[in-house]
Coordinates of C-alpha atoms in Angstrom, one line a residue:
X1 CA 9.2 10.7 -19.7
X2 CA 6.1 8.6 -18.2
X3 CA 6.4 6.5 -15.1
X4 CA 5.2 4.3 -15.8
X5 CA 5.3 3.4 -19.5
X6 CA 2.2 3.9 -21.4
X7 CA 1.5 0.6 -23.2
X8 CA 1.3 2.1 -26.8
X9 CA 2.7 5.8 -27.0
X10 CA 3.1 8.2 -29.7
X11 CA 5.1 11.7 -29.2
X12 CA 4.6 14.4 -32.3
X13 CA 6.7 17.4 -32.4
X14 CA 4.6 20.5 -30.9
X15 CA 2.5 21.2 -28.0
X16 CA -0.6 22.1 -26.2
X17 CA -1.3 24.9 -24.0
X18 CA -3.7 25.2 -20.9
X19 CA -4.2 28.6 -20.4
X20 CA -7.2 31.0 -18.1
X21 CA -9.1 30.5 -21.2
X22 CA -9.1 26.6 -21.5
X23 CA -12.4 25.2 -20.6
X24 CA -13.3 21.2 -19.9
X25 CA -15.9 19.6 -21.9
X26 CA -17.5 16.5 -19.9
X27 CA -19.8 14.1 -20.8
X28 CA -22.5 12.5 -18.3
X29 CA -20.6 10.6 -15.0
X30 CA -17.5 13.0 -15.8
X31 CA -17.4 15.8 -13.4
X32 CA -16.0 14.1 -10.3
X33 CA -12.6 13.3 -12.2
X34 CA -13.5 16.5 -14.1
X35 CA -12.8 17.9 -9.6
X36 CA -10.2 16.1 -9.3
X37 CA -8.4 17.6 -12.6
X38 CA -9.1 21.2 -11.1
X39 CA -7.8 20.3 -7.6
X40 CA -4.7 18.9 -8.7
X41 CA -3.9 21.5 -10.8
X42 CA -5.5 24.9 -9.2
X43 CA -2.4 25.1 -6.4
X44 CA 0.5 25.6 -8.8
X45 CA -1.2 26.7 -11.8
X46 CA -4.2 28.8 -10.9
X47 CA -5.8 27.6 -13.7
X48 CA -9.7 27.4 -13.3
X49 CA -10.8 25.0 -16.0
X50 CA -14.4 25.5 -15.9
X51 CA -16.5 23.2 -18.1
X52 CA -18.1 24.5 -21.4
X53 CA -19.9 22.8 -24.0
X54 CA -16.8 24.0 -26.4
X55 CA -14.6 23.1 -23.9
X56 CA -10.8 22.3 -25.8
X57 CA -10.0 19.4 -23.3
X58 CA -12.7 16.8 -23.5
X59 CA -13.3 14.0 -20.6
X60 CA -15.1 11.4 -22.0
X61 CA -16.6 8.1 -20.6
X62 CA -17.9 5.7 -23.3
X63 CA -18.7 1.8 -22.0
X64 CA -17.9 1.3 -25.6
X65 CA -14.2 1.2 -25.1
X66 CA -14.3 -2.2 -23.6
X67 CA -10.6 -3.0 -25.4
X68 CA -9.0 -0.8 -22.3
X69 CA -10.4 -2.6 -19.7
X70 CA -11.7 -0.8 -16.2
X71 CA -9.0 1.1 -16.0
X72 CA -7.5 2.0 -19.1
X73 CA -7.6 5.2 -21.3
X74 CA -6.9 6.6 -24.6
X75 CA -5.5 10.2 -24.6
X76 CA -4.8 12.4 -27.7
X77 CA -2.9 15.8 -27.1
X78 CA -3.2 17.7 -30.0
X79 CA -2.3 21.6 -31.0
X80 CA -5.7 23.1 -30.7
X81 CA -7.9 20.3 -28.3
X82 CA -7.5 17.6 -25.8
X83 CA -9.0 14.2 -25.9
X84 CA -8.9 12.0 -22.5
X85 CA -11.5 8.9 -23.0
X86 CA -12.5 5.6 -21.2
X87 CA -14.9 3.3 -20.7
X88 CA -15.1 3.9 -16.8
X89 CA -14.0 7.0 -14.1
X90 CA -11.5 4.7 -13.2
X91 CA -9.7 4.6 -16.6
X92 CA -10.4 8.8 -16.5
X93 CA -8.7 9.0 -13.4
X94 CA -5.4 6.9 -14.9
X95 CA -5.7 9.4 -17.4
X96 CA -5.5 12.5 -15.4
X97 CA -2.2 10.9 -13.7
X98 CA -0.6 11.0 -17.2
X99 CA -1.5 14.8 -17.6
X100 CA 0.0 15.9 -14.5
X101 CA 3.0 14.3 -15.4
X102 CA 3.0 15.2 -19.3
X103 CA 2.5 19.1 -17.8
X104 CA 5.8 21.0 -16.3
X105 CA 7.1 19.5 -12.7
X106 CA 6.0 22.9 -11.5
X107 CA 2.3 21.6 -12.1
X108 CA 2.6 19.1 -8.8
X109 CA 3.6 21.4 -6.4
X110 CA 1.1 23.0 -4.3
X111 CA 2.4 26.6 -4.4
X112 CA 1.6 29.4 -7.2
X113 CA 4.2 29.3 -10.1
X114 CA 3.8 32.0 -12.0
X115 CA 4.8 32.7 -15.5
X116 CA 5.1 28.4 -16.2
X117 CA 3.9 28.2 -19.5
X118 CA 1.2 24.8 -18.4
X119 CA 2.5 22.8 -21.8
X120 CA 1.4 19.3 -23.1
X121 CA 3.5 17.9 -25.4
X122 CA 1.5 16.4 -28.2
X123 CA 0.9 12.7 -27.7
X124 CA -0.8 10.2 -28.9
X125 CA -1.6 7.4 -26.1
X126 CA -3.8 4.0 -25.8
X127 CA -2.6 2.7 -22.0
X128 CA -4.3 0.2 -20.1
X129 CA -2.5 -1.9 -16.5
X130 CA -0.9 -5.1 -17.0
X131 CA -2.4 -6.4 -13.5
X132 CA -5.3 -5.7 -11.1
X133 CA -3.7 -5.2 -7.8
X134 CA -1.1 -2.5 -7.9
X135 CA 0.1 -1.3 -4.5
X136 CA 1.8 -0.8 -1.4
X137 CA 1.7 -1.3 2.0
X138 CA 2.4 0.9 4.4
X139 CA 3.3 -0.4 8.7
X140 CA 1.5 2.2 11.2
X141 CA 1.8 0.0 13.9
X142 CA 5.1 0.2 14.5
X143 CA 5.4 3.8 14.2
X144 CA 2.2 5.9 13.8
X145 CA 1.9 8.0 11.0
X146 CA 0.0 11.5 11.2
X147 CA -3.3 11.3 8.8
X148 CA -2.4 14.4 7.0
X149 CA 0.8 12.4 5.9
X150 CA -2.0 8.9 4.9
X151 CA -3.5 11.7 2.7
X152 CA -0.1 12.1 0.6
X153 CA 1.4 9.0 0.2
X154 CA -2.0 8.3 -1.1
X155 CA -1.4 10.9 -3.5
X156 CA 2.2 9.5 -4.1
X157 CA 0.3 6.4 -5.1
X158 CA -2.1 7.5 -7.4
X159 CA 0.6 9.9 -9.6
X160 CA 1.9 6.2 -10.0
X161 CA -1.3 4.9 -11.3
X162 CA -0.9 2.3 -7.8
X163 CA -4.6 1.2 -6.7
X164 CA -4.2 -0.4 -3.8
X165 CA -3.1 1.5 -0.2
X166 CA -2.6 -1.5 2.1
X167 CA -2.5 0.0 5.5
X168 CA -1.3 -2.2 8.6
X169 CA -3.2 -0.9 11.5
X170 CA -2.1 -3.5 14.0
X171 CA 0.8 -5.4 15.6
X172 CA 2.8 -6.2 18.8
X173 CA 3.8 -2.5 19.0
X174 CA 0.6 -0.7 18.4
X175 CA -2.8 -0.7 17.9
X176 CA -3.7 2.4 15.7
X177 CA -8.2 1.6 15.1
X178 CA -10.9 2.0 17.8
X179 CA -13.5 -0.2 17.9
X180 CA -16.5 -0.1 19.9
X181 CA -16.8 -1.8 23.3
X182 CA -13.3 -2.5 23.1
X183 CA -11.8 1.2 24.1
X184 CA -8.4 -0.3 25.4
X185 CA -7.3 -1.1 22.1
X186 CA -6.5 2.4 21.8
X187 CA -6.3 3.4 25.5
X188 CA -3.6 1.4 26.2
X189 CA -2.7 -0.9 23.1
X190 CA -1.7 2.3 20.7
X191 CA 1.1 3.0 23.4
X192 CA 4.4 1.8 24.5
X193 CA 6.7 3.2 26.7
X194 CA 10.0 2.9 24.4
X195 CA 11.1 1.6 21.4
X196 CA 13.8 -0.9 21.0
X197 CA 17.0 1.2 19.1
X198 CA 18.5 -1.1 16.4
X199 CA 17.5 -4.4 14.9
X200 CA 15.4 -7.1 16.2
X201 CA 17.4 -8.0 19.1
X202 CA 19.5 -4.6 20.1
X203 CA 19.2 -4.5 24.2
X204 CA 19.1 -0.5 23.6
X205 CA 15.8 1.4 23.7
X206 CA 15.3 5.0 23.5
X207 CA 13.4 5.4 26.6
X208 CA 11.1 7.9 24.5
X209 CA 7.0 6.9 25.1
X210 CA 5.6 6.4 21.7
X211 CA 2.1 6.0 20.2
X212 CA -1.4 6.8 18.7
X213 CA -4.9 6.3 17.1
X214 CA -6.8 7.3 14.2
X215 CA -10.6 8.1 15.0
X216 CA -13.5 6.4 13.1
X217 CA -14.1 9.4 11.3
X218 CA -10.1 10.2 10.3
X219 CA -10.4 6.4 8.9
X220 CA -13.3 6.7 6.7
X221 CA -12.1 10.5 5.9
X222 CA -8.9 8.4 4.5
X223 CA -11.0 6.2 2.5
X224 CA -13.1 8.6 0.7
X225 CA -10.3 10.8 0.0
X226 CA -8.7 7.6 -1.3
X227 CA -11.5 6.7 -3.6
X228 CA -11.8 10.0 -5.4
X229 CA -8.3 9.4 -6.3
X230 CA -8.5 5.6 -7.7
X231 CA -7.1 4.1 -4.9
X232 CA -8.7 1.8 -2.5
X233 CA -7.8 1.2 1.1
X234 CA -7.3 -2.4 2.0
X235 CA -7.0 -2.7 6.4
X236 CA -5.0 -5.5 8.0
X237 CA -5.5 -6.5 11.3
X238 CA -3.0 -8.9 12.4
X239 CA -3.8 -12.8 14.1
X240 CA -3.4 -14.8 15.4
X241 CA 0.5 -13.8 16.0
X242 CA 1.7 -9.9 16.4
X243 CA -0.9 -9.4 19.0
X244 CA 1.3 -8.3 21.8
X245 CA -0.9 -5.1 21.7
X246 CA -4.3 -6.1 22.0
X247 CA -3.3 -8.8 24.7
X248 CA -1.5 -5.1 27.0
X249 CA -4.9 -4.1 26.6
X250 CA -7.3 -7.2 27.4
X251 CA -4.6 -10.2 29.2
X252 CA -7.5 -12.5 28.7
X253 CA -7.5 -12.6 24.9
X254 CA -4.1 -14.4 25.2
X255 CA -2.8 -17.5 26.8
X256 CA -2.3 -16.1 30.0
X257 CA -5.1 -14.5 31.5
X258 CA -3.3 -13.5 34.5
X259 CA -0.1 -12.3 33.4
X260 CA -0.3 -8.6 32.5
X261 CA 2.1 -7.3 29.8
X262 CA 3.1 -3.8 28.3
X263 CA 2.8 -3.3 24.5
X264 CA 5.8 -4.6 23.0
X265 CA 9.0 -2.3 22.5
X266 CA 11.0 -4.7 20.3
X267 CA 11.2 -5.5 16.5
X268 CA 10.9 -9.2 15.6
X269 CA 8.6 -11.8 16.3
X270 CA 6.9 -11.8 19.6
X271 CA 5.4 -15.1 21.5
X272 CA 3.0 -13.2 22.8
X273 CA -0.2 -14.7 20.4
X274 CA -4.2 -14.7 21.1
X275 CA -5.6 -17.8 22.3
X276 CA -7.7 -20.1 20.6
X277 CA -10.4 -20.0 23.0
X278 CA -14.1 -18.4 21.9
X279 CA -13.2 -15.5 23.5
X280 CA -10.3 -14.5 21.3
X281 CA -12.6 -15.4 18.3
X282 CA -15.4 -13.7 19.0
X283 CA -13.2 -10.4 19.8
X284 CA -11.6 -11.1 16.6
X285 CA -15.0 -11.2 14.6
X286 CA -16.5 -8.6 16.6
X287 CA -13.0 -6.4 15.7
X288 CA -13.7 -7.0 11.8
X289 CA -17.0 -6.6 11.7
X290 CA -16.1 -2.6 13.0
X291 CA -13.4 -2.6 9.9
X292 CA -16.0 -4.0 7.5
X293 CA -18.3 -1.2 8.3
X294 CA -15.4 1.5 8.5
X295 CA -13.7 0.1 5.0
X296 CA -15.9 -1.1 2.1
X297 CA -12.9 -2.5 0.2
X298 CA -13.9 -5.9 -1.1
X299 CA -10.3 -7.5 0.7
X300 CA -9.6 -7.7 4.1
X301 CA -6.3 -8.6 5.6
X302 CA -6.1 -11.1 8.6
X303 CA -2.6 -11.2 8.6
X304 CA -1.3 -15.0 9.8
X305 CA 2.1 -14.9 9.7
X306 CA 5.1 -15.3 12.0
X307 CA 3.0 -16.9 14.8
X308 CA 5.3 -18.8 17.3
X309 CA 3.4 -21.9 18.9
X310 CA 5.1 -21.8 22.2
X311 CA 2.6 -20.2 24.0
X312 CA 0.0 -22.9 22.5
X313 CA 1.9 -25.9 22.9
X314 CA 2.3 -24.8 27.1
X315 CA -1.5 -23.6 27.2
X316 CA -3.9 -26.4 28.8
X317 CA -6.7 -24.3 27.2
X318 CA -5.0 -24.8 23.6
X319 CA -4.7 -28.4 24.2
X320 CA -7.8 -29.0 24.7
X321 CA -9.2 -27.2 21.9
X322 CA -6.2 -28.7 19.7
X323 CA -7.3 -32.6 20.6
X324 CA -11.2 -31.2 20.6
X325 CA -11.1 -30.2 16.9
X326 CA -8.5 -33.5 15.9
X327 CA -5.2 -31.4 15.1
X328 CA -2.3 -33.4 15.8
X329 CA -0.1 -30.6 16.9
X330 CA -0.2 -27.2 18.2
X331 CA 0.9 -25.5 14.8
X332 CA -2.4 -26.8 13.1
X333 CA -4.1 -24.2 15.3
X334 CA -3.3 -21.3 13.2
X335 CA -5.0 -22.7 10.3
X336 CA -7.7 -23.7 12.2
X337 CA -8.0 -20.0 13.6
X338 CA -7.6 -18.5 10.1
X339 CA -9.9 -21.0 8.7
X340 CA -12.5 -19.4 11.4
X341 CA -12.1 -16.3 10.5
X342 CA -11.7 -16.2 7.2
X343 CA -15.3 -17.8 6.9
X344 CA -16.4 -15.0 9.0
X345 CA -15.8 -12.3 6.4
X346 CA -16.9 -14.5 3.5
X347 CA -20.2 -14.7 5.4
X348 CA -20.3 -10.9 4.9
X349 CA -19.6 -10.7 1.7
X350 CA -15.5 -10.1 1.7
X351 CA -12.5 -11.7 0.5
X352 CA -9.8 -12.5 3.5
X353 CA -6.3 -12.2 2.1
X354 CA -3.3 -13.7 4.4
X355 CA 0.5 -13.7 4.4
X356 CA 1.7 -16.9 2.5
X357 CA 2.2 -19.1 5.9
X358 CA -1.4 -20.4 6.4
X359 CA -1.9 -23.7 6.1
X360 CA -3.2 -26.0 3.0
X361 CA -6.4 -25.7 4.0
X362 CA -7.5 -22.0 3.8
X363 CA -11.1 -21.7 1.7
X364 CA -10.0 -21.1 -1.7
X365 CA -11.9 -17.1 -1.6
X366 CA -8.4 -16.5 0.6
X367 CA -6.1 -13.9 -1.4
X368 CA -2.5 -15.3 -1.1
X369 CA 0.1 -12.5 -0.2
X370 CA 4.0 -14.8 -0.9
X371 CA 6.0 -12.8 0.8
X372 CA 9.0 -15.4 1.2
X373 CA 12.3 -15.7 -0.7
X374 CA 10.9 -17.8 -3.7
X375 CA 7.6 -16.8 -3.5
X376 CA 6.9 -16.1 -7.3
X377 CA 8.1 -20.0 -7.5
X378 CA 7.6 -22.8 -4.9
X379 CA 5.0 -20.7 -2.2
X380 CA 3.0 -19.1 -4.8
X381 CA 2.6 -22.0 -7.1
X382 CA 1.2 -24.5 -4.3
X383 CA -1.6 -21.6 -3.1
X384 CA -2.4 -21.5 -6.6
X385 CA -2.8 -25.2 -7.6
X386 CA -5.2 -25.1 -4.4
X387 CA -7.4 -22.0 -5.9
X388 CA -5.8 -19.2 -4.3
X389 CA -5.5 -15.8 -6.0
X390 CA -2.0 -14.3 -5.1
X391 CA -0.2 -10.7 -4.9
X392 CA 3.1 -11.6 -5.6
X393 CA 5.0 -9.9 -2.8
X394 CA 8.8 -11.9 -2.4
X395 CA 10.6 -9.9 0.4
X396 CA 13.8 -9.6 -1.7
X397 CA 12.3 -7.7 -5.0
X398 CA 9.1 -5.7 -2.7
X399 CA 10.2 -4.8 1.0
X400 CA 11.3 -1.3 0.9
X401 CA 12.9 -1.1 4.7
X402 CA 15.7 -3.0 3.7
X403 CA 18.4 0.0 2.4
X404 CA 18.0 0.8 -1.2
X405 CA 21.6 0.6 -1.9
X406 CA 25.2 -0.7 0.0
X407 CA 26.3 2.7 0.5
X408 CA 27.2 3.4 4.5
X409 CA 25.7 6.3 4.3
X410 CA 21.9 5.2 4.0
X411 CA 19.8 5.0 7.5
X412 CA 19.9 1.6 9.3
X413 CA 17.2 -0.6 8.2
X414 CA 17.2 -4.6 7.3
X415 CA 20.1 -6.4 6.7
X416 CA 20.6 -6.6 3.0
X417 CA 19.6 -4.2 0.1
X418 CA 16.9 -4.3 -2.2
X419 CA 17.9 -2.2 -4.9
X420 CA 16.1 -0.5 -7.8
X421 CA 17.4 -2.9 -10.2
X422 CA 16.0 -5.7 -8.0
X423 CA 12.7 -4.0 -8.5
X424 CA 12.7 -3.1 -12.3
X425 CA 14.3 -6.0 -13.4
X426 CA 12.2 -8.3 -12.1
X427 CA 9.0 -9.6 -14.1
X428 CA 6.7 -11.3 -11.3
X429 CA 5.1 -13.4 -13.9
X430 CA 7.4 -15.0 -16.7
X431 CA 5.8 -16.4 -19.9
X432 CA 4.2 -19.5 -18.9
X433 CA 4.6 -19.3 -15.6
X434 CA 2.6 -20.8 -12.6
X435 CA -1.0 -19.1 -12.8
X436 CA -0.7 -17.1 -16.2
X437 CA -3.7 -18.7 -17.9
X438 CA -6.0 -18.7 -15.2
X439 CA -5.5 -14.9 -14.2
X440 CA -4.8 -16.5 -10.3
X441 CA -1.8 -13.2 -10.3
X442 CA -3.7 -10.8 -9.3
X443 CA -0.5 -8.3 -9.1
X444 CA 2.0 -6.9 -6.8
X445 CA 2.6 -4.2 -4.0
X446 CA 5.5 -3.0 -2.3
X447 CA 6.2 -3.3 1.4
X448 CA 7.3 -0.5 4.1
X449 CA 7.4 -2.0 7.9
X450 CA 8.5 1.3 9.7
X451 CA 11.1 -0.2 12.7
X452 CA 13.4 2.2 11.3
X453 CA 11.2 4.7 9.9
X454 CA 9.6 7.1 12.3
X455 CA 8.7 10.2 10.4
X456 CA 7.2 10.7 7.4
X457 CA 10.5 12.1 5.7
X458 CA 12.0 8.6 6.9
X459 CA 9.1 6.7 4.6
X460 CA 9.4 9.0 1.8
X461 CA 13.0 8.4 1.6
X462 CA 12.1 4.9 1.6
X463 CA 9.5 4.7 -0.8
X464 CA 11.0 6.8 -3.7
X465 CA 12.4 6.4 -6.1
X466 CA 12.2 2.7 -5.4
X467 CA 8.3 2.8 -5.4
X468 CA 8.5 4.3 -9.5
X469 CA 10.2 1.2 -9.8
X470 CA 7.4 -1.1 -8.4
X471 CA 4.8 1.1 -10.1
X472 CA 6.5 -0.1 -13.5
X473 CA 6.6 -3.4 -12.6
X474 CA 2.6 -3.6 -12.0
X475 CA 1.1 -1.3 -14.3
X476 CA 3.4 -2.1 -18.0
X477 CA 3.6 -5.2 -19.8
X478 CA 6.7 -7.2 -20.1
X479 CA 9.0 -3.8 -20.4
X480 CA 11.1 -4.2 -23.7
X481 CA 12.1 -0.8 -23.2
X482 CA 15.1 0.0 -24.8
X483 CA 18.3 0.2 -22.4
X484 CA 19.3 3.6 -24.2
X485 CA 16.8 6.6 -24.9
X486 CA 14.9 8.9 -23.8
X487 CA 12.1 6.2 -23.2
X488 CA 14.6 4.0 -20.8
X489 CA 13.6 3.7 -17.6
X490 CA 16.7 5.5 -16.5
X491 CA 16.3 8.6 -18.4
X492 CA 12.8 8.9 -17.3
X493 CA 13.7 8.6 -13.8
X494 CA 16.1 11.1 -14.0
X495 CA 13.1 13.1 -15.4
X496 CA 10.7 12.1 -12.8
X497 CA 13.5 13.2 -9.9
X498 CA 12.3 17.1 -10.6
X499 CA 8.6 15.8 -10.0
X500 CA 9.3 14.3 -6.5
X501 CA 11.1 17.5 -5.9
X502 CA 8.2 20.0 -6.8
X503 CA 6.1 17.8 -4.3
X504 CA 8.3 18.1 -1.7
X505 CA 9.4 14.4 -1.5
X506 CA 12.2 13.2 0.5
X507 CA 14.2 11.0 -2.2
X508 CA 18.0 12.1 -2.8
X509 CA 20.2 12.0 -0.4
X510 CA 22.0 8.5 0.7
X511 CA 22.1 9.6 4.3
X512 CA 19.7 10.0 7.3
X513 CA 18.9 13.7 6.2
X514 CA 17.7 16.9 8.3
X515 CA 14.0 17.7 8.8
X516 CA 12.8 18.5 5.9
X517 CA 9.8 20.0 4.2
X518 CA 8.3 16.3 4.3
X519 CA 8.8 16.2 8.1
X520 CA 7.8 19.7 9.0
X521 CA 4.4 19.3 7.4
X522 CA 3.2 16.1 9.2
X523 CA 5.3 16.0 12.6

């Protein structure tokens, strides 16, 4: 009943029992997954689990184990002891996932349950991920998320053994990260005074102010607490397009020093880009440099997508600076910005990743994110044959604000569905396909822009179960899981419905629902 499928899985008739007695048993380099064990645990079950050398469930790291890779694990339940082994904390940390799901739903919630019997079926299991990247994105720019609320969706993630939390801090309708020197970012750019009601082009607003920032230390707070659990926190600040923000809080980073602008209450693509002059890229370098020091994750998004050129091709400054560096038309400026910038971060030691509209001409270090229709084909293949790595991330199989079904009754939100079956069925790298031999996939996340989710109920409802589905999708190999069983994917959603509901997660009903225990915790 595992989301998601353990590669190679044994079940024997019987069972395992953690009781006040049951003591851990941990080897050298062991005892932070060994605190992480206890603190999942200790809300619902009590259960102390202090460590003993004759502890009956062993955590074992052994760099021996190298067939499971950096994150795999081997764990054997049997009647009277507990094995969990791998070769790195990582691979423990998969491992522990696996227990709190193999234990009683009860087990995830974070009140006492008394009189549970803490059971583990017993199970013989060698599990290892299919890709690298395994994650999902989540849009605080368009409506800001409370931190308390970052802190369990990064939970959420790691229950699914996902690795990556891909956390948009910027766009036209927000700025959510200080940065020093630059205290209108968050002053002015993390505010608007409405927000647009509808899709992208409604003429209704709700006439509600809306807004907010994270503080230096709530950010690297996040990425600790994100760490512990296996999950690394990969920033995006958007450019050169969805800058309406930044440009409400200093006019002369964009192409119209003298006009002064609010932050943007719309959804869609705003004109509104930087300019292209050395101010805007030294306030970009100068921005990163602050999330370089904030996030140590190896990536770093730039964004580059959806960048209109109209500003450009009216702008005598971008002109100039287009027939200067020998582009033939205003477009080639947003590779030429990219290209900047992306060398700015290599310089330091990162890897930029970008949306799958920059140019041909990116430094092959750039991570390829092909987010359009097709992008597992004709996008991803041509950033590949030029040396890209790519996260497969086509809108129609990954983007989790479109509704999850056609039923009337689910909230407003893109137009179209993308349905669980769009998710589970899909396998982003066929046999053969573009990239296979050369490892250039590094995986897949999921996608959540927030224009028509503003609480944190509204995200978990779109999320789950759809997310399980994505989880699936990166972590098993190709699934030839049988269509009937208790080991379909269907039966063991149905199963992993009471987990979501111990934790409190909004996933059921196909309707806007009421607040509920999900809201009243992080409004």
């Amino acid at each position: 009943m595992l989301i998601p499928l353990p590669r190679h899985l044994l079940e024997r008739s019987g069972h395992f029992t953690l009781t006040e007695r049951t003591a851990l048993r941990l080897t050298p380099g062991t005892e932070p997954v060994a605190r992480l064990l206890r603190e999942s645990l200790a809300p619902a079950t009590g259960l102390p689990l202090p460590a003993h050398a004759d502890g009956q469930l062993a955590l074992a790291l052994d760099p021996a184990l190298t067939g499971l890779g950096p994150e795999g694990y081997g764990l054997t339940v049997g009647a009277e002891a507990v094995l969990l082994r791998a070769a790195t904390p990582a691979g423990l940390r998969n491992g522990v996932q696996t227990l709190r799901q193999a234990l009683p739903p009860p087990a995830l919630g974070d009140t006492p349950a008394p009189g549970v019997p803490w059971r583990l079926p017993l199970t013989e299991i060698t599990d290892r991920p299919r890709f690298p990247w395994r994650g999902a994105m989540l849009d605080v720019a368009r409506h800001f998320m409370p931190m308390a609320f970052l802190h369990r969706f990064v939970d959420l993630l790691a229950l699914h053994k996902l690795n990556v939390f891909h956390l948009h801090l910027t766009d036209d309708q927000g700025w959510r990260m200080p940065v020093p020197g630059h205290p209108a970012l968050t002053e002015v750019g993390a505010w608007r005074a409405e927000s647009m009601v509808g899709r992208a082009g409604s003429d209704r607003y709700d006439g509600t102010p809306h807004g907010g920032a994270y503080t230096r230390a709530e950010l690297t707070g996040l990425v600790a607490y994100a760490a512990e659990r296996g999950v690394t926190v990969v920033p995006e600040i958007e450019m050169p397009g969805h800058t309406r923000a930044a440009i409400a809080a200093y006019p002369h980073l964009g192409n119209h020093p003298e006009r002064r602008l609010p932050v943007w209450p719309e959804w869609g693509v705003c004109e509104s880009v930087l300019g292209v002059h050395d101010a805007a890229l030294d306030f970009c370098r100068e921005v990163l440099t602050e999330v370089m020091e904030v996030f140590p994750a190896r990536h770093v998004h730039i964004g580059g997508d959806e960048c209109p050129t109209t500003e450009w091709a009216t702008s005598d400054a971008a002109l100039r600076r287009m027939r200067a560096e020998g582009l033939t038309a205003p477009a080639a400026l947003r590779g030429w910005f990219l290209r900047r910038i992306a060398s700015h971060l290599i310089e330091h030691g990162r890897t930029p990743v970008t949306w799958d509209e920059g140019d041909g001409q990116l430094p092959p270090e750039v991570v390829t994110m092909a987010w359009r229709t097709g992008a597992q084909g004709a996008h991803a293949a041509r950033s590949m044959a030029r040396g890209h790595r790519v996260v497969l991330t086509p809108w129609e199989r990954t983007y989790l604000d479109y509704p999850r079904s056609a039923d009337p009754r689910e909230p407003l939100g893109q137009d179209g569905t993308v349905t669980m079956r769009d998710i589970h069925a899909w396998d982003p790298m066929p046999a053969g396909g573009p990239g296979t031999a050369a490892g250039s996939v590094l995986g897949t996340q999921a996608q959540l822009w927030t224009e028509f989710a503003p609480t944190p109920a509204d995200v978990e409802y779109l999320a789950f179960p759809r997310l399980a589905a994505l989880a699936e999708v990166a972590w098993s190999p190709a699934r030839a899981v049988p269509g009937r069983g208790s080991r379909s994917f269907a039966a063991r959603l149905a199963a992993h419905g009471a987990r979501l509901d111990a934790l409190g997660v909004n996933h059921r009903e196909p309707r806007r629902p009421p607040p509920s225990r999900a809201t009243a915790r992080f409004a």
